[in-house]
Short mmCIF file of C-alpha atoms in Angstrom, two decimals:
data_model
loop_
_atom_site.label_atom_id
_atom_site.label_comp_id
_atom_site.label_asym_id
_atom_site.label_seq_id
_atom_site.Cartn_x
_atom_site.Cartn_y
_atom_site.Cartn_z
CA UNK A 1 -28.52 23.80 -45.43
CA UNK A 2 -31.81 22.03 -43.72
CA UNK A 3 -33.44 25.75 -43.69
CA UNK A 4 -33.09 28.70 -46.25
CA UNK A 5 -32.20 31.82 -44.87
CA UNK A 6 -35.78 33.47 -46.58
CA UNK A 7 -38.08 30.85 -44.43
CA UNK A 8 -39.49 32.89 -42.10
CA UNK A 9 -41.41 30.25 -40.75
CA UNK A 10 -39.46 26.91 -40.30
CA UNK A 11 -41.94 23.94 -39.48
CA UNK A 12 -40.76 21.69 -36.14
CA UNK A 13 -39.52 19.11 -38.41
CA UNK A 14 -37.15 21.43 -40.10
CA UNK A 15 -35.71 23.00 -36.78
CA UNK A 16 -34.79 20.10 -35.20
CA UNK A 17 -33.13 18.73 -38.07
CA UNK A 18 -31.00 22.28 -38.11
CA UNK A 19 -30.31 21.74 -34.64
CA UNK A 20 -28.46 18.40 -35.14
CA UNK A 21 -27.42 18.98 -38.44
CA UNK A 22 -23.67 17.80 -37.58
CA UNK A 23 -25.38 14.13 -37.39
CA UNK A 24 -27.17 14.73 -40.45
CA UNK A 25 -25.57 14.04 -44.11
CA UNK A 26 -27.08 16.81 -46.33
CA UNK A 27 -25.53 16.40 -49.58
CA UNK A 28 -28.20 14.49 -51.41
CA UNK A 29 -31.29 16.85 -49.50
CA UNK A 30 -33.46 19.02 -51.15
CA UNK A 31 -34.57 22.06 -49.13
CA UNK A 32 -37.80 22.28 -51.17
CA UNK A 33 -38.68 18.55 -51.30
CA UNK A 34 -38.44 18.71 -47.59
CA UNK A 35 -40.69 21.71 -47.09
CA UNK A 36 -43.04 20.52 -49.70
CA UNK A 37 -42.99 16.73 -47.53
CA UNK A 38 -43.68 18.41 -44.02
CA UNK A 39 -46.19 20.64 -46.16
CA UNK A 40 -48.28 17.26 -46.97
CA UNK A 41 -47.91 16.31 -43.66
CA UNK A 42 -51.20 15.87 -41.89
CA UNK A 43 -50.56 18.55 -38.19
CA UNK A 44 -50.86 14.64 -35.97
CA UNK A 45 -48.23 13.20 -38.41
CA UNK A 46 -45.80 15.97 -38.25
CA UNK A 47 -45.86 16.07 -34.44
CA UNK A 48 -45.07 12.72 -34.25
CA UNK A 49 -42.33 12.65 -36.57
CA UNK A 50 -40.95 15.78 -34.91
CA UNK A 51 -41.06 14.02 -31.80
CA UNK A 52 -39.84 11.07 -32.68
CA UNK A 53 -36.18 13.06 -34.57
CA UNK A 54 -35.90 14.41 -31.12
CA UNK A 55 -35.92 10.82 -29.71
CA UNK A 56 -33.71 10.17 -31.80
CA UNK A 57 -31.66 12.26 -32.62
CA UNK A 58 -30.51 13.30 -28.94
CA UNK A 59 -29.66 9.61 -28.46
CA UNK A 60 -27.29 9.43 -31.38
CA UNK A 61 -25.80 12.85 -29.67
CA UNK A 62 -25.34 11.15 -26.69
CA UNK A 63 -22.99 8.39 -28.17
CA UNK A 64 -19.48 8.73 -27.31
CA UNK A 65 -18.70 9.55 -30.01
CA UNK A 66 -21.72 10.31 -31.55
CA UNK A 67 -22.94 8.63 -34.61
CA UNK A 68 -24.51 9.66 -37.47
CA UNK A 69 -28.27 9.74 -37.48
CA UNK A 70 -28.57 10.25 -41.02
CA UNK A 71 -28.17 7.96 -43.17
CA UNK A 72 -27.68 5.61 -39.90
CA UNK A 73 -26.33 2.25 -39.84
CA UNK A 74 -28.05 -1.12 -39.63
CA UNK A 75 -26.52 -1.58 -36.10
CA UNK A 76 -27.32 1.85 -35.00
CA UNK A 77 -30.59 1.40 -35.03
CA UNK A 78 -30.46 -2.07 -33.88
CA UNK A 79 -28.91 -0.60 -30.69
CA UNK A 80 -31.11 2.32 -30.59
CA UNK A 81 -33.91 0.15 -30.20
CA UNK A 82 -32.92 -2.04 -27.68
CA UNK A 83 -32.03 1.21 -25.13
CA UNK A 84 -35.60 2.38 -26.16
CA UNK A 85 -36.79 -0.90 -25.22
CA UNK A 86 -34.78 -1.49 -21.86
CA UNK A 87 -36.35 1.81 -20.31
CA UNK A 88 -34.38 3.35 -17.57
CA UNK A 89 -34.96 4.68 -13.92
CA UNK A 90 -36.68 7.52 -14.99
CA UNK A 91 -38.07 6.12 -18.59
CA UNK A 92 -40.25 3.60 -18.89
CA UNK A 93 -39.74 0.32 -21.41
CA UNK A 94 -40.91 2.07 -24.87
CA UNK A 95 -44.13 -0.60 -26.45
CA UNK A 96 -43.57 -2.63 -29.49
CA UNK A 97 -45.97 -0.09 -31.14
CA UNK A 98 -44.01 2.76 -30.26
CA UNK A 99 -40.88 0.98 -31.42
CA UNK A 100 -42.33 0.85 -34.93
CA UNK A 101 -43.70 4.43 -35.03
CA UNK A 102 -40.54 5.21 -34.07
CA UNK A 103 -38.40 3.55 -37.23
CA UNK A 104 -41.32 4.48 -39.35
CA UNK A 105 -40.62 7.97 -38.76
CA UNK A 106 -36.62 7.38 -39.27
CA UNK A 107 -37.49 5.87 -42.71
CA UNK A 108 -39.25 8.54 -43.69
CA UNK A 109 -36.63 11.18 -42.59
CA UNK A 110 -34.00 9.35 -44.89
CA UNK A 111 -36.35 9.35 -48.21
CA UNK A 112 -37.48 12.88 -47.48
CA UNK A 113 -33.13 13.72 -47.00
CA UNK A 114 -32.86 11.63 -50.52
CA UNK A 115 -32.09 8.13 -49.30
CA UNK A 116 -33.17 5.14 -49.97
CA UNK A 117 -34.03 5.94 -53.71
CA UNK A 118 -31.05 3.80 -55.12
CA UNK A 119 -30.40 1.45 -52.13
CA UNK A 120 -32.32 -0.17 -49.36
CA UNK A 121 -33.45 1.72 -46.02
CA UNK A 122 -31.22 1.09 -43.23
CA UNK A 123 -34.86 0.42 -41.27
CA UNK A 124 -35.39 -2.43 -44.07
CA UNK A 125 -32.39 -4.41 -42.51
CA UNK A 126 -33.22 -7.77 -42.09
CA UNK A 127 -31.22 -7.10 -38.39
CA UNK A 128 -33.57 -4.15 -37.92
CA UNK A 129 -36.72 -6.20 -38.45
CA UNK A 130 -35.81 -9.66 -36.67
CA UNK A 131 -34.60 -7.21 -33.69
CA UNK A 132 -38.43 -5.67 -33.53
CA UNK A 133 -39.85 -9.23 -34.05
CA UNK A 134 -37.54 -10.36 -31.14
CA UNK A 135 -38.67 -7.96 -29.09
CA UNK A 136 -42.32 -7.83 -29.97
CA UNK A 137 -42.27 -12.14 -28.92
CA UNK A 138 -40.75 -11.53 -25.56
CA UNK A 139 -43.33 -7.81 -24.60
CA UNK A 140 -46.51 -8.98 -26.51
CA UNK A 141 -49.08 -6.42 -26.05
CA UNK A 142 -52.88 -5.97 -26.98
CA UNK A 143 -53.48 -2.42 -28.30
CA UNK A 144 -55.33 -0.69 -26.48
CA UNK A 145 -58.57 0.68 -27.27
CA UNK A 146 -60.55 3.50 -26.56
CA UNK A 147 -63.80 1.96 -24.47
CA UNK A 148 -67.42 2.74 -26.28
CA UNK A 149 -69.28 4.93 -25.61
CA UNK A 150 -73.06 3.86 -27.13
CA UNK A 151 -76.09 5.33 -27.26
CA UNK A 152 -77.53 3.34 -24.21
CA UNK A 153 -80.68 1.07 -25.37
CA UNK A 154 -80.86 -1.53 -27.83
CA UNK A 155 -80.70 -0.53 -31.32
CA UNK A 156 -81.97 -3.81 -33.02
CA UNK A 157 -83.82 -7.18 -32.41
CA UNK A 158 -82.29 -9.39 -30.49
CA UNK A 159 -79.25 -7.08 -29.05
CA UNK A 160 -78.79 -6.20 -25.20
CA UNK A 161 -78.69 -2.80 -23.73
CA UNK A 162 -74.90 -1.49 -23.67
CA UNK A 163 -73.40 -2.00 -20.26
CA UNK A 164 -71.20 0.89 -18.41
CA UNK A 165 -71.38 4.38 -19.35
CA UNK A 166 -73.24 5.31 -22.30
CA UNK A 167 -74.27 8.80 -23.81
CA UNK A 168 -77.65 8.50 -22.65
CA UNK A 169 -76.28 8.60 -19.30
CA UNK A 170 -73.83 11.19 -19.79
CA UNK A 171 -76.97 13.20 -21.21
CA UNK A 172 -78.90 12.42 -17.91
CA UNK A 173 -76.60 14.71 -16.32
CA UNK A 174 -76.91 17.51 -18.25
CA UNK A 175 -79.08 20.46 -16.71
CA UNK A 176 -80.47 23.83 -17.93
CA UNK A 177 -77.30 25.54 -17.23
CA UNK A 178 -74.72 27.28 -20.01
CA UNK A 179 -72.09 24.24 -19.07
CA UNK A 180 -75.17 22.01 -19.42
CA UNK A 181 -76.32 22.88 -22.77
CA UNK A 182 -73.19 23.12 -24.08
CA UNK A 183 -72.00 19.83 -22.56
CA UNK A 184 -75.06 18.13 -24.26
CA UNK A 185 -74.86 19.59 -27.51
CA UNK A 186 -71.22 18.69 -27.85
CA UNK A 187 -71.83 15.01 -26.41
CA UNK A 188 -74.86 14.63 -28.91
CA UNK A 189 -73.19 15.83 -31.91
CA UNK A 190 -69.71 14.28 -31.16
CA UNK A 191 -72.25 10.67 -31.04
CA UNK A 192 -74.34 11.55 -33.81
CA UNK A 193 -71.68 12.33 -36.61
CA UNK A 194 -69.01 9.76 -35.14
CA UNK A 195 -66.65 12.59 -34.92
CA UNK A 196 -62.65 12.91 -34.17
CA UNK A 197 -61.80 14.56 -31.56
CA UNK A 198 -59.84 17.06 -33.92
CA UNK A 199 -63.15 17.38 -36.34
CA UNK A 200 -65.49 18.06 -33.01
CA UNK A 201 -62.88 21.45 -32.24
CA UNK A 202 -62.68 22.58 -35.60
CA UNK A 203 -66.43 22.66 -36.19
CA UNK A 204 -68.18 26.07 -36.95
CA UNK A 205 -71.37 27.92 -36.38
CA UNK A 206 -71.17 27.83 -40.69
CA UNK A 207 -70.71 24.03 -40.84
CA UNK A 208 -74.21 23.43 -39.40
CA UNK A 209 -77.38 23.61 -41.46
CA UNK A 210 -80.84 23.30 -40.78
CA UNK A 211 -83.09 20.76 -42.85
CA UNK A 212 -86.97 20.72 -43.27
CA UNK A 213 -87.74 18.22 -40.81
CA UNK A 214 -85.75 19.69 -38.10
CA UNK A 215 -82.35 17.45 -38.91
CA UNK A 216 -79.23 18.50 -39.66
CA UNK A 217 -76.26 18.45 -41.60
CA UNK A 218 -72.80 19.04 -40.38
CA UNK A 219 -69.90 20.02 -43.03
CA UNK A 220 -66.54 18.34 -42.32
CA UNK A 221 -64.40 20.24 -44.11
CA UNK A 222 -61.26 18.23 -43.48
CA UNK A 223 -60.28 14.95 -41.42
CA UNK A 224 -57.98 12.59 -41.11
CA UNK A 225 -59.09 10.58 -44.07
CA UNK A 226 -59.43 13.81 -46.07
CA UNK A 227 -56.54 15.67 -46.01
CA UNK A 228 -56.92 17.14 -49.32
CA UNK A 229 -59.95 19.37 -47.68
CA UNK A 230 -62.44 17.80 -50.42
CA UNK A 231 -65.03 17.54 -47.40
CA UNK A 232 -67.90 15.65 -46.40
CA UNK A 233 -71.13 16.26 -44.72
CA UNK A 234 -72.92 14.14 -41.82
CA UNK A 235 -76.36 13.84 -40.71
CA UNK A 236 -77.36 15.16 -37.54
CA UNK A 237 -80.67 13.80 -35.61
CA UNK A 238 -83.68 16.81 -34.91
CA UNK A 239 -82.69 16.09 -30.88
CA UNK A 240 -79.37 17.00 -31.53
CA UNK A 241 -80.15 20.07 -33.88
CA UNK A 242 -82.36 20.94 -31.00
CA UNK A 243 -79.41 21.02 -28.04
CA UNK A 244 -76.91 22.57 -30.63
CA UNK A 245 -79.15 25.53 -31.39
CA UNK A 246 -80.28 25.73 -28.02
CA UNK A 247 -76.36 26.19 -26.22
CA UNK A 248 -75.42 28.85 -29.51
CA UNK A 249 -78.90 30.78 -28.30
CA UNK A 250 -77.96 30.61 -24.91
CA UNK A 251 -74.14 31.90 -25.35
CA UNK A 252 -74.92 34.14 -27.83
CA UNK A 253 -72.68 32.39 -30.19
CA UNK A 254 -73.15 33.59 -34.03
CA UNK A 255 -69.97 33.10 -36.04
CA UNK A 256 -66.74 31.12 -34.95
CA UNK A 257 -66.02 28.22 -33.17
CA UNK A 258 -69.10 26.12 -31.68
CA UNK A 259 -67.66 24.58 -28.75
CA UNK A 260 -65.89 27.05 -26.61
CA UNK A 261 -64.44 27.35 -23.19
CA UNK A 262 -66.63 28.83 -20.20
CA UNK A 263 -65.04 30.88 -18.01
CA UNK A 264 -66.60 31.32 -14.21
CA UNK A 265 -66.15 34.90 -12.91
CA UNK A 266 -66.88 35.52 -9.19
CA UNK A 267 -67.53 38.62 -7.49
CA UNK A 268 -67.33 39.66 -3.86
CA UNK A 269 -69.94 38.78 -1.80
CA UNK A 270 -72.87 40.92 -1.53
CA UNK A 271 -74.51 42.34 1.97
CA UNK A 272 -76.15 38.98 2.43
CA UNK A 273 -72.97 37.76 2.25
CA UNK A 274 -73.80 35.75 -1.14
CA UNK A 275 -71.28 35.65 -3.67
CA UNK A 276 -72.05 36.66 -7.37
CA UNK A 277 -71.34 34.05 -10.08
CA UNK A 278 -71.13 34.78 -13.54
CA UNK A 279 -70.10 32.63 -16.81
CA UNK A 280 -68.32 34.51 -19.32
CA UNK A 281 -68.42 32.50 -22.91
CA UNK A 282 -64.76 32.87 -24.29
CA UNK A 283 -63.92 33.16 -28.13
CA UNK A 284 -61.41 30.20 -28.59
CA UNK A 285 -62.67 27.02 -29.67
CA UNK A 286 -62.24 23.79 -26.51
CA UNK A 287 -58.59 21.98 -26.92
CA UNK A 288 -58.59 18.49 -27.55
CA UNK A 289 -58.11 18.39 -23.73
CA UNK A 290 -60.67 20.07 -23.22
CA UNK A 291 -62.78 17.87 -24.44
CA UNK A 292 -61.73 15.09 -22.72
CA UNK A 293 -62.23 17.03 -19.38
CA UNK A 294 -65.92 17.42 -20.30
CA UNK A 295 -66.40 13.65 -21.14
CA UNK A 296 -64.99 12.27 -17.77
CA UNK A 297 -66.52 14.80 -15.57
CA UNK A 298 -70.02 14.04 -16.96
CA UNK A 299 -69.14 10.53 -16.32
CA UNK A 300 -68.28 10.98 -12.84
CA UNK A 301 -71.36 12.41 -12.51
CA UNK A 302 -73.32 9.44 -14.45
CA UNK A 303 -71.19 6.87 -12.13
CA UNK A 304 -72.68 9.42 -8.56
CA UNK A 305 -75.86 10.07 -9.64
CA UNK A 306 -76.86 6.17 -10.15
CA UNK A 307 -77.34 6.20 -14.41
CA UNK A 308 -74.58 3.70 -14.82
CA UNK A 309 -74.31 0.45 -12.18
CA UNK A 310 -70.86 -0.86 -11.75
CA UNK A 311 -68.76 -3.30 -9.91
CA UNK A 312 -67.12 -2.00 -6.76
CA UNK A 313 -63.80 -0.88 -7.48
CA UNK A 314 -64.14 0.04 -11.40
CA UNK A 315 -64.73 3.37 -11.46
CA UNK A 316 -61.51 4.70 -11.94
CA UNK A 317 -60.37 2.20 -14.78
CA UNK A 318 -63.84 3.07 -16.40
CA UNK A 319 -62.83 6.61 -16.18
CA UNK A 320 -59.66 6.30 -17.32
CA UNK A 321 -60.40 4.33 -20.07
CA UNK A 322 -63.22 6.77 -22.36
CA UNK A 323 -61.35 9.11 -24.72
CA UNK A 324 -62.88 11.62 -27.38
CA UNK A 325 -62.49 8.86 -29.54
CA UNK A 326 -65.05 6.59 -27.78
CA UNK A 327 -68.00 8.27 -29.18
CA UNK A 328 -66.99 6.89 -32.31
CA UNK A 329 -66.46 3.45 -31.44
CA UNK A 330 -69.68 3.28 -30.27
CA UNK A 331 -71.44 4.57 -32.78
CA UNK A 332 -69.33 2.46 -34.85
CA UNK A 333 -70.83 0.06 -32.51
CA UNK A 334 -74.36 0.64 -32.65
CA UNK A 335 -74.40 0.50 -36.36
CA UNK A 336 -72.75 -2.91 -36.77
CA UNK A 337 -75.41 -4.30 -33.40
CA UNK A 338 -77.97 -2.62 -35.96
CA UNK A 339 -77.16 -4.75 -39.10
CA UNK A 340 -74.77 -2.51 -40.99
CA UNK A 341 -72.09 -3.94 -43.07
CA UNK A 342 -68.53 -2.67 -42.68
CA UNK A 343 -68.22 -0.65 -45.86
CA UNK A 344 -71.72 1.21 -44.99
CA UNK A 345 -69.95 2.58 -41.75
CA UNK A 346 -66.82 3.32 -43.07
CA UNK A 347 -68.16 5.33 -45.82
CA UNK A 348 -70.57 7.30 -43.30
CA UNK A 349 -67.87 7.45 -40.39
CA UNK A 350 -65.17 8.31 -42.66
CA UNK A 351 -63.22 5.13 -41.59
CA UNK A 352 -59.98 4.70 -43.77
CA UNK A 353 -61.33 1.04 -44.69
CA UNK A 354 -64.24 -1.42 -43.90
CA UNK A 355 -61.28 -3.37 -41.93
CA UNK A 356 -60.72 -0.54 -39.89
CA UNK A 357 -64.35 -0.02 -38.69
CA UNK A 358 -64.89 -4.31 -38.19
CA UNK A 359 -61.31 -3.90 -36.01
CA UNK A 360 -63.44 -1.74 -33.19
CA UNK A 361 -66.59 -4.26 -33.81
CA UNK A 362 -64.62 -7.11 -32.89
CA UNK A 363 -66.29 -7.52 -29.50
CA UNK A 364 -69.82 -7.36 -30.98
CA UNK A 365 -68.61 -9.83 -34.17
CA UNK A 366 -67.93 -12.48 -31.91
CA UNK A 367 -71.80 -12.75 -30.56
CA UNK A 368 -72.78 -12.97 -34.04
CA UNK A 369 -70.49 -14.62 -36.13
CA UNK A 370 -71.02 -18.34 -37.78
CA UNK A 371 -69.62 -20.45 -34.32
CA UNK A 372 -72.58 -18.01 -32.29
CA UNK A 373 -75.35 -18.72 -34.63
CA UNK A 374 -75.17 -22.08 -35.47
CA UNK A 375 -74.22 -23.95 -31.71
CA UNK A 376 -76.27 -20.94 -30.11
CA UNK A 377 -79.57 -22.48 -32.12
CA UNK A 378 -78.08 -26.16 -31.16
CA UNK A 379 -77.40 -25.30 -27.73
CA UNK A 380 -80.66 -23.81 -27.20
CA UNK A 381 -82.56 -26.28 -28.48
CA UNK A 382 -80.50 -28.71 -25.70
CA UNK A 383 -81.94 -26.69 -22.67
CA UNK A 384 -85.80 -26.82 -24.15
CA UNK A 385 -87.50 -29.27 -21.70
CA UNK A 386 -87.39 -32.37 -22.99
#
C-alpha cells in the first residue's frame, strides 16, 4: 500500500501513485522511504514530478492493454516518448527538454519504489538514451531564456547603456499612489537582492532590517539553493530601503507578508455624480502570478510613456518575453558588465555554481572575451587615419 491508512495528509505524489496503483509493482516499496523522499522534495520539484506521473501514468492506462508503469520496460518508454514527441491535434510536440524532465522524473519514481538498487534503470537503456538523442538531432532547440531586466545606465568603463526595458524605466512609471509605491518597492528590491520569484513572495516585514547608513539587509530564509533553511542575507541599497519603508507606511503593513494584493473598492456615485474609489490592502502575500502581472503592466506603461524606444512591431515579444526571473539575470548582468568574476555572483546571488551565473552572461562574455579584445585593439587601430 502507496498510502497508510494513519496519513492524514497524503502529498500529490503519493495520491496519484494510489490512484494507478494497478500499474504500479509495490512489493519492493517502502511507505516511509517514499514519504521521507517527497518530504526532501523541494514544493517546484514535487509539482513537477507529480505532474509528470500523471503524464505518465494515464498514458500507460491508456494502452490496450495497459502496461505497467512501474518498473516499465525499455520499449515502453521508448514508445512513450515518441507519442510525447509526435504531439497530437489538441497537444502540441513535447521539447527535447521536457522529454528529459520527463524520464528524469520516471527514474526517480523507480529508486524511490526500490528499483534500480541491484540492476540498471529502465531510463538508463541504451534504447532510451539514443531514442532522446535521435530526437533531440532532428527538434534542436535553444533554451529559452528569461530577457534582462538591468538597471538602465552603464555600470562600468567602457560598457553601453542596456537597451529595451530596464528597471529604471519600469521605476519611471511609478507614481505616489498605494499601487505605485508598492510596485516600486517590489521592483527595487526584487533588482537589488537578485531575487526568485518564490523568495520575492515569501519575504516578511521581519526579514528586513535597517542599517546605520540607511541600507539594508534582507534575510532569505530559504531558496532554491538552500533547501535545508540554513539562510542567507542580502544587501539592500538606502533607495530601496527608502521605497520599501515608504509602501509598508503607506499600507499600514506591520507584520506578515510584504508584498500583498490591492484590492479596488468602488462605491456609488455621489450627487456630483463622481464615483468613490477606495484601495483596500489585503492580508495574503502576491502569487507568483501576481508578480508577473505587475512586471508587464509597468512595462506597458514604460513602452507608452516613451522610457524605452523600440522597433515597430516588438512590443509584444518584449512583453512576452520578461519573467520574475529577469530581474536576476540582469543583475546577474550588471555585475559581470561591472568586472565581477563568476564565483563572486554566484556566492552573492545564490547561483547553484559560477557556471550557472556565466550561462546567463553569455551575451555580455562574448564582447569581452580574448577574440573581442585582441582584433577589437587590431581592428581599431586599422580605421585610425592613416
Amino acid at each position: 500500500m502507496l498510502v497508510e491508512p494513519g496519513n492524514p495528509f497524503p502529498s500529490s505524489v503519493e495520491l496519484v501513485l494510489k490512484a494507478h496503483a494497478p500499474l504500479i509493482d509495490t512489493r519492493r516499496a517502502s511507505v516511509i522511504a517514499l514519504e521521507a523522499a517527497v518530504s526532501a522534495m523541494a514544493p517546484a520539484t514535487r509539482a513537477a514530478i507529480t505532474a509528470d506521473l500523471k503524464c505518465f501514468l494515464a498514458w500507460c492506462a491508456q494502452q490496450r492493454p495497459a502496461v505497467q508503469a512501474v518498473p516499465a520496460s525499455p520499449e515502453t518508454l521508448v514508445h512513450y516518448l515518441r507519442w510525447l514527441s509526435a504531439g497530437s491535434q489538441v497537444r502540441a510536440p513535447a521539447k527535447p527538454a521536457t522529454l528529459a524532465r520527463r524520464i528524469a522524473s520516471i527514474a526517480r519514481i523507480h529508486r524511490v519504489l526500490g528499483f534500480g538498487e541491484s540492476e540498471p534503470l529502465p531510463t538508463q537503456a541504451g534504447m532510451v538514451r539514443d531514442t532522446l538523442k535521435g530526437i533531440r538531432r532532428q527538434r534542436p532547440e535553444k533554451q529559452r531564456q528569461a530577457a534582462p531586466l538591468r538597471f538602465g545606465q552603464s555600470m562600468a568603463d567602457g560598457q553601453a547603456a542596456p537597451d529595451g526595458v530596464t528597471v529604471q524605466a519600469l521605476l519611471a512609471t511609478c507614481g505616489r499612489g498605494i499601487q505605485d509605491l508598492r510596485d516600486a518597492a517590489l521592483i527595487s528590491l526584487a533588482y537589488d537582492a537578485g531575487l526568485r520569484v518564490s523568495e520575492l513572495v515569501a519575504c516578511q516585514v521581519a526579514d528586513l532590517t535597517r542599517v546605520g547608513d540607511g541600507s539594508g539587509r534582507l534575510h532569505i530564509a530559504r531558496s532554491k539553493t538552500d533547501q535545508t533553511g540554513e539562510g542567507t542575507l542580502a544587501w539592500i541599497s538606502p533607495d530601496t530601503m527608502a521605497r520599501l519603508l515608504a509602501w509598508q507606511a503607506a499600507a499600514g503593513i506591520l507584520e506578515g507578508p510584504v508584498f500583498r494584493r490591492i484590492h479596488v473598492l468602488t462605491g456609488r456615485p455621489d450627487a456630483a455624480g463622481q464615483q468613490t474609489v477606495r484601495n483596500y490592502v489585503g492580508d495574503r502575500p502576491l502569487t507568483r502570478q501576481g508578480v508577473v502581472a505587475i512586471l508587464r503592466r509597468r512595462a506597458i506603461a514604460a513602452i507608452e510613456l516613451g522610457h524605452v524606444q523600440l522597433e515597430p512591431g516588438r512590443k509584444e515579444d518584449v512583453i512576452r518575453s520578461l519573467s520574475a526571473h529577469s530581474f536576476r539575470v540582469g543583475l546577474t548582468q550588471d555585475l559581470f558588465a561591472a568586472g565581477e568574476d563568476g564565483a563572486g555572483i554566484a556566492l552573492a546571488l545564490r547561483w547553484s555554481s559560477p557556471g550557472t551565473a556565466l550561462h546567463y552572461a553569455r551575451e555580455l562574455a562574448v564582447g569581452s572575451n580574448a577574440v573581442a579584445r585582441v582584433l577589437g585593439k587590431m581592428r581599431a587601430a586599422d580605421l585610425e587615419p592613416g
